[in-house]
PDB file of C-alpha atoms in Angstrom:
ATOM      1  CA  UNK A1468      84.713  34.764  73.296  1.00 45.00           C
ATOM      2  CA  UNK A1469      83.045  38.165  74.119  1.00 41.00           C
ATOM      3  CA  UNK A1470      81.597  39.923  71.042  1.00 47.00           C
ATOM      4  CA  UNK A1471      84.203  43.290  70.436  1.00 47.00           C
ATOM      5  CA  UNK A1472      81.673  46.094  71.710  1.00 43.00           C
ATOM      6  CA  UNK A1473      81.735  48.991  68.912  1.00 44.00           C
ATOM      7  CA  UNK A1474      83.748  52.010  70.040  1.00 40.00           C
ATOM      8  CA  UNK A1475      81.266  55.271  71.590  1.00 39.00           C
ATOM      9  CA  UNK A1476      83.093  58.645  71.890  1.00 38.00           C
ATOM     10  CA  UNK A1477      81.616  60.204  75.401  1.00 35.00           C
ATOM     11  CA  UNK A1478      81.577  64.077  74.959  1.00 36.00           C
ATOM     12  CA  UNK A1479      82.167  65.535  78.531  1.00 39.00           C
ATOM     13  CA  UNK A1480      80.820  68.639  78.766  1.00 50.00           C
ATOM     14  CA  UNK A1481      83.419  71.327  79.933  1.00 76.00           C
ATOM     15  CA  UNK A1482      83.295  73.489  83.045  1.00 90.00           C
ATOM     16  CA  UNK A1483      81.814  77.298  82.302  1.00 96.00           C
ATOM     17  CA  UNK A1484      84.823  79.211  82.977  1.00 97.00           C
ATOM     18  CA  UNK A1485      85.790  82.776  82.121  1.00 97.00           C
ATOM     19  CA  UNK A1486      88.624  84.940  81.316  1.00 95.00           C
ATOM     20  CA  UNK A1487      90.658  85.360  84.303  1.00 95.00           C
ATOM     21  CA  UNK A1488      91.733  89.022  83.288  1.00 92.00           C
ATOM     22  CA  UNK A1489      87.853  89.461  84.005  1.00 93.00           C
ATOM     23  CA  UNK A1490      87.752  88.750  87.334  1.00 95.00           C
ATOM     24  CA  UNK A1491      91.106  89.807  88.374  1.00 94.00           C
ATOM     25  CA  UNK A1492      89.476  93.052  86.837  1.00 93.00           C
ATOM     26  CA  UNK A1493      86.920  92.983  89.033  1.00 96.00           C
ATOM     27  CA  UNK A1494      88.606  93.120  91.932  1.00 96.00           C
ATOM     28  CA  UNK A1495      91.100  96.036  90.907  1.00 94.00           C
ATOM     29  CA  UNK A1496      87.818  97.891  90.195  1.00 95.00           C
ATOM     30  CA  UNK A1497      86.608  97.385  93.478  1.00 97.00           C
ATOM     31  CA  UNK A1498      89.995  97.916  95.350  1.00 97.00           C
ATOM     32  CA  UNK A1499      90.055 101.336  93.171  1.00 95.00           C
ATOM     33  CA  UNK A1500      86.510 101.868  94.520  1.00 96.00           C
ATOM     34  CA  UNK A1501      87.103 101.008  98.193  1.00 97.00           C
ATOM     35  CA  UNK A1502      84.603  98.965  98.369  1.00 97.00           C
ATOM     36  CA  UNK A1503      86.739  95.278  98.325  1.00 98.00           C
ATOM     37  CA  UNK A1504      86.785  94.540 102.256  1.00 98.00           C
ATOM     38  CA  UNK A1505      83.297  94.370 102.585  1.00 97.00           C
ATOM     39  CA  UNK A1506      82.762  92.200  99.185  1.00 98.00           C
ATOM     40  CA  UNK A1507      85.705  90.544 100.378  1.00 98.00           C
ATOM     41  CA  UNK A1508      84.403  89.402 103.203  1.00 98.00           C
ATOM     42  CA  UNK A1509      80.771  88.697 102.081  1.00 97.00           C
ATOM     43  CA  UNK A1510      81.944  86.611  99.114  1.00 98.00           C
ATOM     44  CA  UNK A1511      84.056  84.277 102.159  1.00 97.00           C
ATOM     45  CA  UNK A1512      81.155  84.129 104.201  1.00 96.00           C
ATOM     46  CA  UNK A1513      78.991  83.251 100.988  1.00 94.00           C
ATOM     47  CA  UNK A1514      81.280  80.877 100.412  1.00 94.00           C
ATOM     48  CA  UNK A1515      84.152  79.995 102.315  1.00 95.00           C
ATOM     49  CA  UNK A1516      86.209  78.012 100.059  1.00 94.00           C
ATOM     50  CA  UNK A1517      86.950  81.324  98.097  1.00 94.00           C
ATOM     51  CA  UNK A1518      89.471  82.176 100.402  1.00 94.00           C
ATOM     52  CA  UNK A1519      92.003  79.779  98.692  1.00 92.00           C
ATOM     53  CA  UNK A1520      91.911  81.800  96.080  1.00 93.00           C
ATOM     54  CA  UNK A1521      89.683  85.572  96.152  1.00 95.00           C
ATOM     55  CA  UNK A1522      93.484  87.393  97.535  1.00 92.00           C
ATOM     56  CA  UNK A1523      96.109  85.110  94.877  1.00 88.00           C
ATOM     57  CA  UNK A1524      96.922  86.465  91.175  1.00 86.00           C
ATOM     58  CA  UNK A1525      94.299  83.919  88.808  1.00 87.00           C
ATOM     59  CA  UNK A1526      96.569  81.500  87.470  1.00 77.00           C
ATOM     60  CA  UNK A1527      95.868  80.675  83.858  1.00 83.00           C
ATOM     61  CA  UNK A1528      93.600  82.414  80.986  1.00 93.00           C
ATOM     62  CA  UNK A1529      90.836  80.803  82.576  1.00 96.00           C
ATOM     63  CA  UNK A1530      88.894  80.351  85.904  1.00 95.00           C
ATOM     64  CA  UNK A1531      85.547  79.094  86.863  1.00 95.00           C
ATOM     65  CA  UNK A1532      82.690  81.128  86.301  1.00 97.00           C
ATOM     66  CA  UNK A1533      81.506  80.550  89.893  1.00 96.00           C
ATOM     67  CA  UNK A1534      84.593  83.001  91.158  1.00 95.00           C
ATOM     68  CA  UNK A1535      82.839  85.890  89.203  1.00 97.00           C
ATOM     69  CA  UNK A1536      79.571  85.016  90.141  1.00 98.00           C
ATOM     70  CA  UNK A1537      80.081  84.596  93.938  1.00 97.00           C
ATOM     71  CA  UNK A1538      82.013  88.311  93.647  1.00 98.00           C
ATOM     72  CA  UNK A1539      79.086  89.754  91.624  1.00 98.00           C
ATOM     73  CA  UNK A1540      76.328  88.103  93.932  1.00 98.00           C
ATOM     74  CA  UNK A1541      78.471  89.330  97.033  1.00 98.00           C
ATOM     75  CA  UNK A1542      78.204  93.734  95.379  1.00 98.00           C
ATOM     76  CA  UNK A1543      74.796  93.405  94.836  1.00 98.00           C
ATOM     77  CA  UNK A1544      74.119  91.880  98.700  1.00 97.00           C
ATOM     78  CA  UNK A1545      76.622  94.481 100.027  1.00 97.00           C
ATOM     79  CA  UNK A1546      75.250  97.556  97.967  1.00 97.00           C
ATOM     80  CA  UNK A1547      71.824  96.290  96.377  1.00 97.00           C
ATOM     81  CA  UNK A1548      70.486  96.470  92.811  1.00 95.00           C
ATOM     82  CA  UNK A1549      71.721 100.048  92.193  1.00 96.00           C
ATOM     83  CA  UNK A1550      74.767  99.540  93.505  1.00 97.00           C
ATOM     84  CA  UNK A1551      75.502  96.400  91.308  1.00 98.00           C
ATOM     85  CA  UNK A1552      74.527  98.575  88.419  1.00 97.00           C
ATOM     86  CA  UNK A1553      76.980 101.605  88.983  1.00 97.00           C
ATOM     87  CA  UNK A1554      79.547  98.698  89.360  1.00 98.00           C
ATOM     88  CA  UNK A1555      78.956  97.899  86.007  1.00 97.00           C
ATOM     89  CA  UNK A1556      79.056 101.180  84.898  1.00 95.00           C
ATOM     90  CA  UNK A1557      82.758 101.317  86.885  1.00 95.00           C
ATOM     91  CA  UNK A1558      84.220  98.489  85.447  1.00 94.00           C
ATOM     92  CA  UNK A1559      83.036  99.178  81.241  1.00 90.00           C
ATOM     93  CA  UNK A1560      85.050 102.847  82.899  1.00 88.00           C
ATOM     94  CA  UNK A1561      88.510 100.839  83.593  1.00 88.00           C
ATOM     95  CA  UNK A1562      87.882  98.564  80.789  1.00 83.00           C
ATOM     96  CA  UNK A1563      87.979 102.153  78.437  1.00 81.00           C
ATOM     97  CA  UNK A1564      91.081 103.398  79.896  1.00 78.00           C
ATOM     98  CA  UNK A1565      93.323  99.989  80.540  1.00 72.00           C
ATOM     99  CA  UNK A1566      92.666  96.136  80.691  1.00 67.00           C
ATOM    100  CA  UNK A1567      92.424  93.424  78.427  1.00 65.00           C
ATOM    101  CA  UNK A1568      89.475  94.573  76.976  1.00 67.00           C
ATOM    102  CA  UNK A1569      90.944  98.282  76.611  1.00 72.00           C
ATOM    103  CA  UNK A1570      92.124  98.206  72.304  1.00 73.00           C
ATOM    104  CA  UNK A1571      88.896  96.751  71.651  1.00 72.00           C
ATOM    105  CA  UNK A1572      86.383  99.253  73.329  1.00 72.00           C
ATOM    106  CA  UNK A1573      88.476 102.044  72.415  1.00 73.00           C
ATOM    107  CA  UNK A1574      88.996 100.587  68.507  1.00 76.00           C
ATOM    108  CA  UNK A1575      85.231 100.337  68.777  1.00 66.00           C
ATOM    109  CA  UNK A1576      84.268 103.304  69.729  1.00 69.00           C
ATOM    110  CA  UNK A1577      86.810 105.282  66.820  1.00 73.00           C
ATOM    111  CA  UNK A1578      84.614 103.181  64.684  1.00 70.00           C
ATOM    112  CA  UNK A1579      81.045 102.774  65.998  1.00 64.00           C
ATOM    113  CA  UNK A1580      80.326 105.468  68.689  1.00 59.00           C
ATOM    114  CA  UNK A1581      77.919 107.252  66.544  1.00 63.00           C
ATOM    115  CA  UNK A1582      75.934 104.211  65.820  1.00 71.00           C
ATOM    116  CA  UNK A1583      74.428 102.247  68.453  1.00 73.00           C
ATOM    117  CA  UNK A1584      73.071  99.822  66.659  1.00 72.00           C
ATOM    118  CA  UNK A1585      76.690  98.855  65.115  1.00 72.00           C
ATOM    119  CA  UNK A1586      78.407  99.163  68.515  1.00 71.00           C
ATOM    120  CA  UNK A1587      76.408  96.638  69.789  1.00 78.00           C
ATOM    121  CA  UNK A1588      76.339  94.271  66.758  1.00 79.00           C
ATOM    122  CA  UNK A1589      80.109  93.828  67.927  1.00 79.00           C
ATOM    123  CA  UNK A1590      79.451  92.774  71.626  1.00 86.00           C
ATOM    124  CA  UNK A1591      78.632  88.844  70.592  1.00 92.00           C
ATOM    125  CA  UNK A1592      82.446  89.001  69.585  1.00 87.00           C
ATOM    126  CA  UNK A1593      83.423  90.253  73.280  1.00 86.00           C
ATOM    127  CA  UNK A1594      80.976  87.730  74.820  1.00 94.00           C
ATOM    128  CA  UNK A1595      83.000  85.097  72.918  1.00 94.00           C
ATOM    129  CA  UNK A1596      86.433  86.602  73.240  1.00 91.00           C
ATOM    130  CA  UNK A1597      85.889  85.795  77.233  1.00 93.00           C
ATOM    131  CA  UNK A1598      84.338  82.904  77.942  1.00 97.00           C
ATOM    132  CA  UNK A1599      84.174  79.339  77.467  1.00 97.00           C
ATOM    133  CA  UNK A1600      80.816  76.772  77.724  1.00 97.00           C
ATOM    134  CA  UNK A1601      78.523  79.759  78.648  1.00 97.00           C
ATOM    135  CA  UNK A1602      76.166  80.298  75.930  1.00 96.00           C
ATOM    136  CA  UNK A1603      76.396  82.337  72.906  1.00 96.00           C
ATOM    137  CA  UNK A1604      75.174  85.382  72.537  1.00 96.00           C
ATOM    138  CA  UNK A1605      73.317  86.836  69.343  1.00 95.00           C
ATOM    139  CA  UNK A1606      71.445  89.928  68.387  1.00 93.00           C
ATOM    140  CA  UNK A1607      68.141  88.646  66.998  1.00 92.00           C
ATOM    141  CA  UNK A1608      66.575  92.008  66.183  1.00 92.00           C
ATOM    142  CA  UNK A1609      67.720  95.596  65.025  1.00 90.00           C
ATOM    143  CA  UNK A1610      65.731  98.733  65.241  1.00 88.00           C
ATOM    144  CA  UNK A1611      66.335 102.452  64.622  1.00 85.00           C
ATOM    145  CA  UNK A1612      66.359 103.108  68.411  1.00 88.00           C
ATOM    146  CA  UNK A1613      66.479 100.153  69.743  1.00 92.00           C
ATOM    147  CA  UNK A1614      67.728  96.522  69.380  1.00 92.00           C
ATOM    148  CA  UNK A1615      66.689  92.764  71.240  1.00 95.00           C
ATOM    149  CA  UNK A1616      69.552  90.324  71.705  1.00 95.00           C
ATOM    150  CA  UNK A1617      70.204  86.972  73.793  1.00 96.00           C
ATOM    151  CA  UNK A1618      72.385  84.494  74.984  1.00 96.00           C
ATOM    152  CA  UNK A1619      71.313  81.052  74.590  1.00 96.00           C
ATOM    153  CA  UNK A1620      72.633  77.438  75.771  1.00 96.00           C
ATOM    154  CA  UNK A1621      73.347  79.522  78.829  1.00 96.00           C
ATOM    155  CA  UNK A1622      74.222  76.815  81.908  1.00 95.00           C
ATOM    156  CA  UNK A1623      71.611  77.672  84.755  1.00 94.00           C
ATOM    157  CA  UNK A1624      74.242  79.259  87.474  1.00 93.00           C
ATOM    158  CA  UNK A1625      75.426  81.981  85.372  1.00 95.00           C
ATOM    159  CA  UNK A1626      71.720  82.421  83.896  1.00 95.00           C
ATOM    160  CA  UNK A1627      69.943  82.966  87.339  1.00 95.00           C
ATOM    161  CA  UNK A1628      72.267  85.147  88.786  1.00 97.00           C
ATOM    162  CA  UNK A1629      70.438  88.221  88.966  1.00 97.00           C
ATOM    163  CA  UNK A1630      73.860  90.409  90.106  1.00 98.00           C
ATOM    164  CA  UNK A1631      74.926  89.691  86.502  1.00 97.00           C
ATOM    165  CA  UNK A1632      71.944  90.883  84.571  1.00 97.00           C
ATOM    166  CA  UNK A1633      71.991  94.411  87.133  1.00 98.00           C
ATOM    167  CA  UNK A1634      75.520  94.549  86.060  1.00 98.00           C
ATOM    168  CA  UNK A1635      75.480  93.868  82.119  1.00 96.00           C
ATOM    169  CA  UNK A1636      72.547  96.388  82.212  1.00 97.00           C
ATOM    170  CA  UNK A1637      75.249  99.066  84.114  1.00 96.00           C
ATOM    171  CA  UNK A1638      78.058  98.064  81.443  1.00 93.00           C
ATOM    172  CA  UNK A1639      75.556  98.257  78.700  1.00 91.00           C
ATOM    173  CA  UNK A1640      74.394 101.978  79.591  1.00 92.00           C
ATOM    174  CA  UNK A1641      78.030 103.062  80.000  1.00 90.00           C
ATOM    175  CA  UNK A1642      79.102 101.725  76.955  1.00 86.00           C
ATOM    176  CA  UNK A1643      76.289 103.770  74.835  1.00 86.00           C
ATOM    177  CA  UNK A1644      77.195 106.923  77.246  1.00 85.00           C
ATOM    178  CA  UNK A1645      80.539 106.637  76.202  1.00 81.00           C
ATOM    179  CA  UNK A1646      79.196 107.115  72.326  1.00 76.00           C
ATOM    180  CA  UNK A1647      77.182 109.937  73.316  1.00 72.00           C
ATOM    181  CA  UNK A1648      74.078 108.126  73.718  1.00 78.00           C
ATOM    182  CA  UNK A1649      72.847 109.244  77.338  1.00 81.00           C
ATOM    183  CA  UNK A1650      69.639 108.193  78.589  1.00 85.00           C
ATOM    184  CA  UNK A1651      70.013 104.420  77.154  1.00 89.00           C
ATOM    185  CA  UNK A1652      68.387 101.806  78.733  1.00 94.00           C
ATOM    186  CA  UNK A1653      69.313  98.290  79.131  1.00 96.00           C
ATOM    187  CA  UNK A1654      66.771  95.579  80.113  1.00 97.00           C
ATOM    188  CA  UNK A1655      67.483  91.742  80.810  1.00 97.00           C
ATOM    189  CA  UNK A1656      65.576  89.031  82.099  1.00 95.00           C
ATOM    190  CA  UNK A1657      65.049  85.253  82.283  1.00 92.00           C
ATOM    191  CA  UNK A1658      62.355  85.358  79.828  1.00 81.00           C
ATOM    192  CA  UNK A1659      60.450  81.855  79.157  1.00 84.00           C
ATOM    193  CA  UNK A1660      63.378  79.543  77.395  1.00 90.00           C
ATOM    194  CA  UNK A1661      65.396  77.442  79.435  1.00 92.00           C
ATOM    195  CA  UNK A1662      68.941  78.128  79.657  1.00 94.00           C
ATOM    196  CA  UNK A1663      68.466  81.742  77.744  1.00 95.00           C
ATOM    197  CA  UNK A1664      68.686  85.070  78.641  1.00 96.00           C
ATOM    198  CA  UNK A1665      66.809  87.466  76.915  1.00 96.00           C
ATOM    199  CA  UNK A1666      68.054  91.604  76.395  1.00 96.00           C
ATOM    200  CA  UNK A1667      66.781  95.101  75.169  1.00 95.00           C
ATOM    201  CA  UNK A1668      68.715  98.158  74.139  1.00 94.00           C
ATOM    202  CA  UNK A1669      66.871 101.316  73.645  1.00 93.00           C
ATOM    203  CA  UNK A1670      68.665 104.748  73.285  1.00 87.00           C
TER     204      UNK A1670
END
């Protein structure tokens, strides 16, 4: 008679995903922009599977994180670093005035626009608020002018895609310009940790 074999829960890690109000988001922004036919098309060429998909309402709350990445990746090729960065600057625009996102920002900025550093002591709470299995983010230091965050546990994909640092840094300026901060800066990079990105805020 076999010998019973004791019982070993399996945790299967889940799929990075993101909120599908982001991406769909996206798009509207770059419809709005007129700049979606030629992302459009670079994001099927980059990957032709999108086209299931990149013209259909996002069923769900959640998609994979590849479907923003590949439209991200496919702005910055189209319309290069800068251009990636004013995108970001674009969407935290549309995220002010409508959008999922919308009562947060504005609630935020009623609260925090004077103050930098709490405005951004708040944006670990968005990072959460839309998405799933892609790192957390924290802010692990807090000047008078200037502040140093991350996101760690970060799955590789998302973490190397260079599109989404040039855009965070474009949200991330916008966001302090819309509290009267102009001139801000946003910085981030891969730094030396695997599966971590690392971030600076000056203003």
């Amino acid at each position: 008679m076999l010998a019973r074999q004791p019982f070993v829960a399996v945790t299967v890690a889940e799929e990075p995903r993101i909120a599908s109000a982001v991406v769909s988001g996206v798009r509207r922004t770059l419809i709005d922009l007129g700049q979606w036919p030629r992302v459009r098309a670079r994001a099927i060429a980059r990957m032709p599977k999108v086209r299931s998909w990149i013209d259909s309402a996002l069923d769900g709350s959640w998609c994979p994180v590849a479907y923003h990445i590949v439209i991200l990746e496919s702005v910055a090729a189209e319309y290069g670093d800068d251009g990636i960065a004013a995108f970001g600057r674009a969407r935290l625009l549309d995220n002010m005035s409508g959008g999922v996102l919308s009562p947060i920002l504005r609630s935020w900025m009623r609260s925090y626009g004077g103050a930098p550093g709490h405005l951004l002591r708040v944006s670990p709470h968005v990072w959460r608020a839309v998405t799933r299995d892609l790192g957390r983010m924290v802010v692990v230091e807090m000047g008078e002018r200037a502040t140093r965050f991350r996101i760690e546990e970060m799955p590789e994909e998302a973490r190397r895609c260079v599109a989404w640092h040039r855009f965070l840094e474009g949200y991330g300026v916008a966001l302090l310009e819309a509290g009267s901060y102009p001139g801000a800066h946003v910085e981030i990079s891969l730094g030396e940790t695997p599966r971590q990105l690392e971030g600076s805020v000056r203003w």
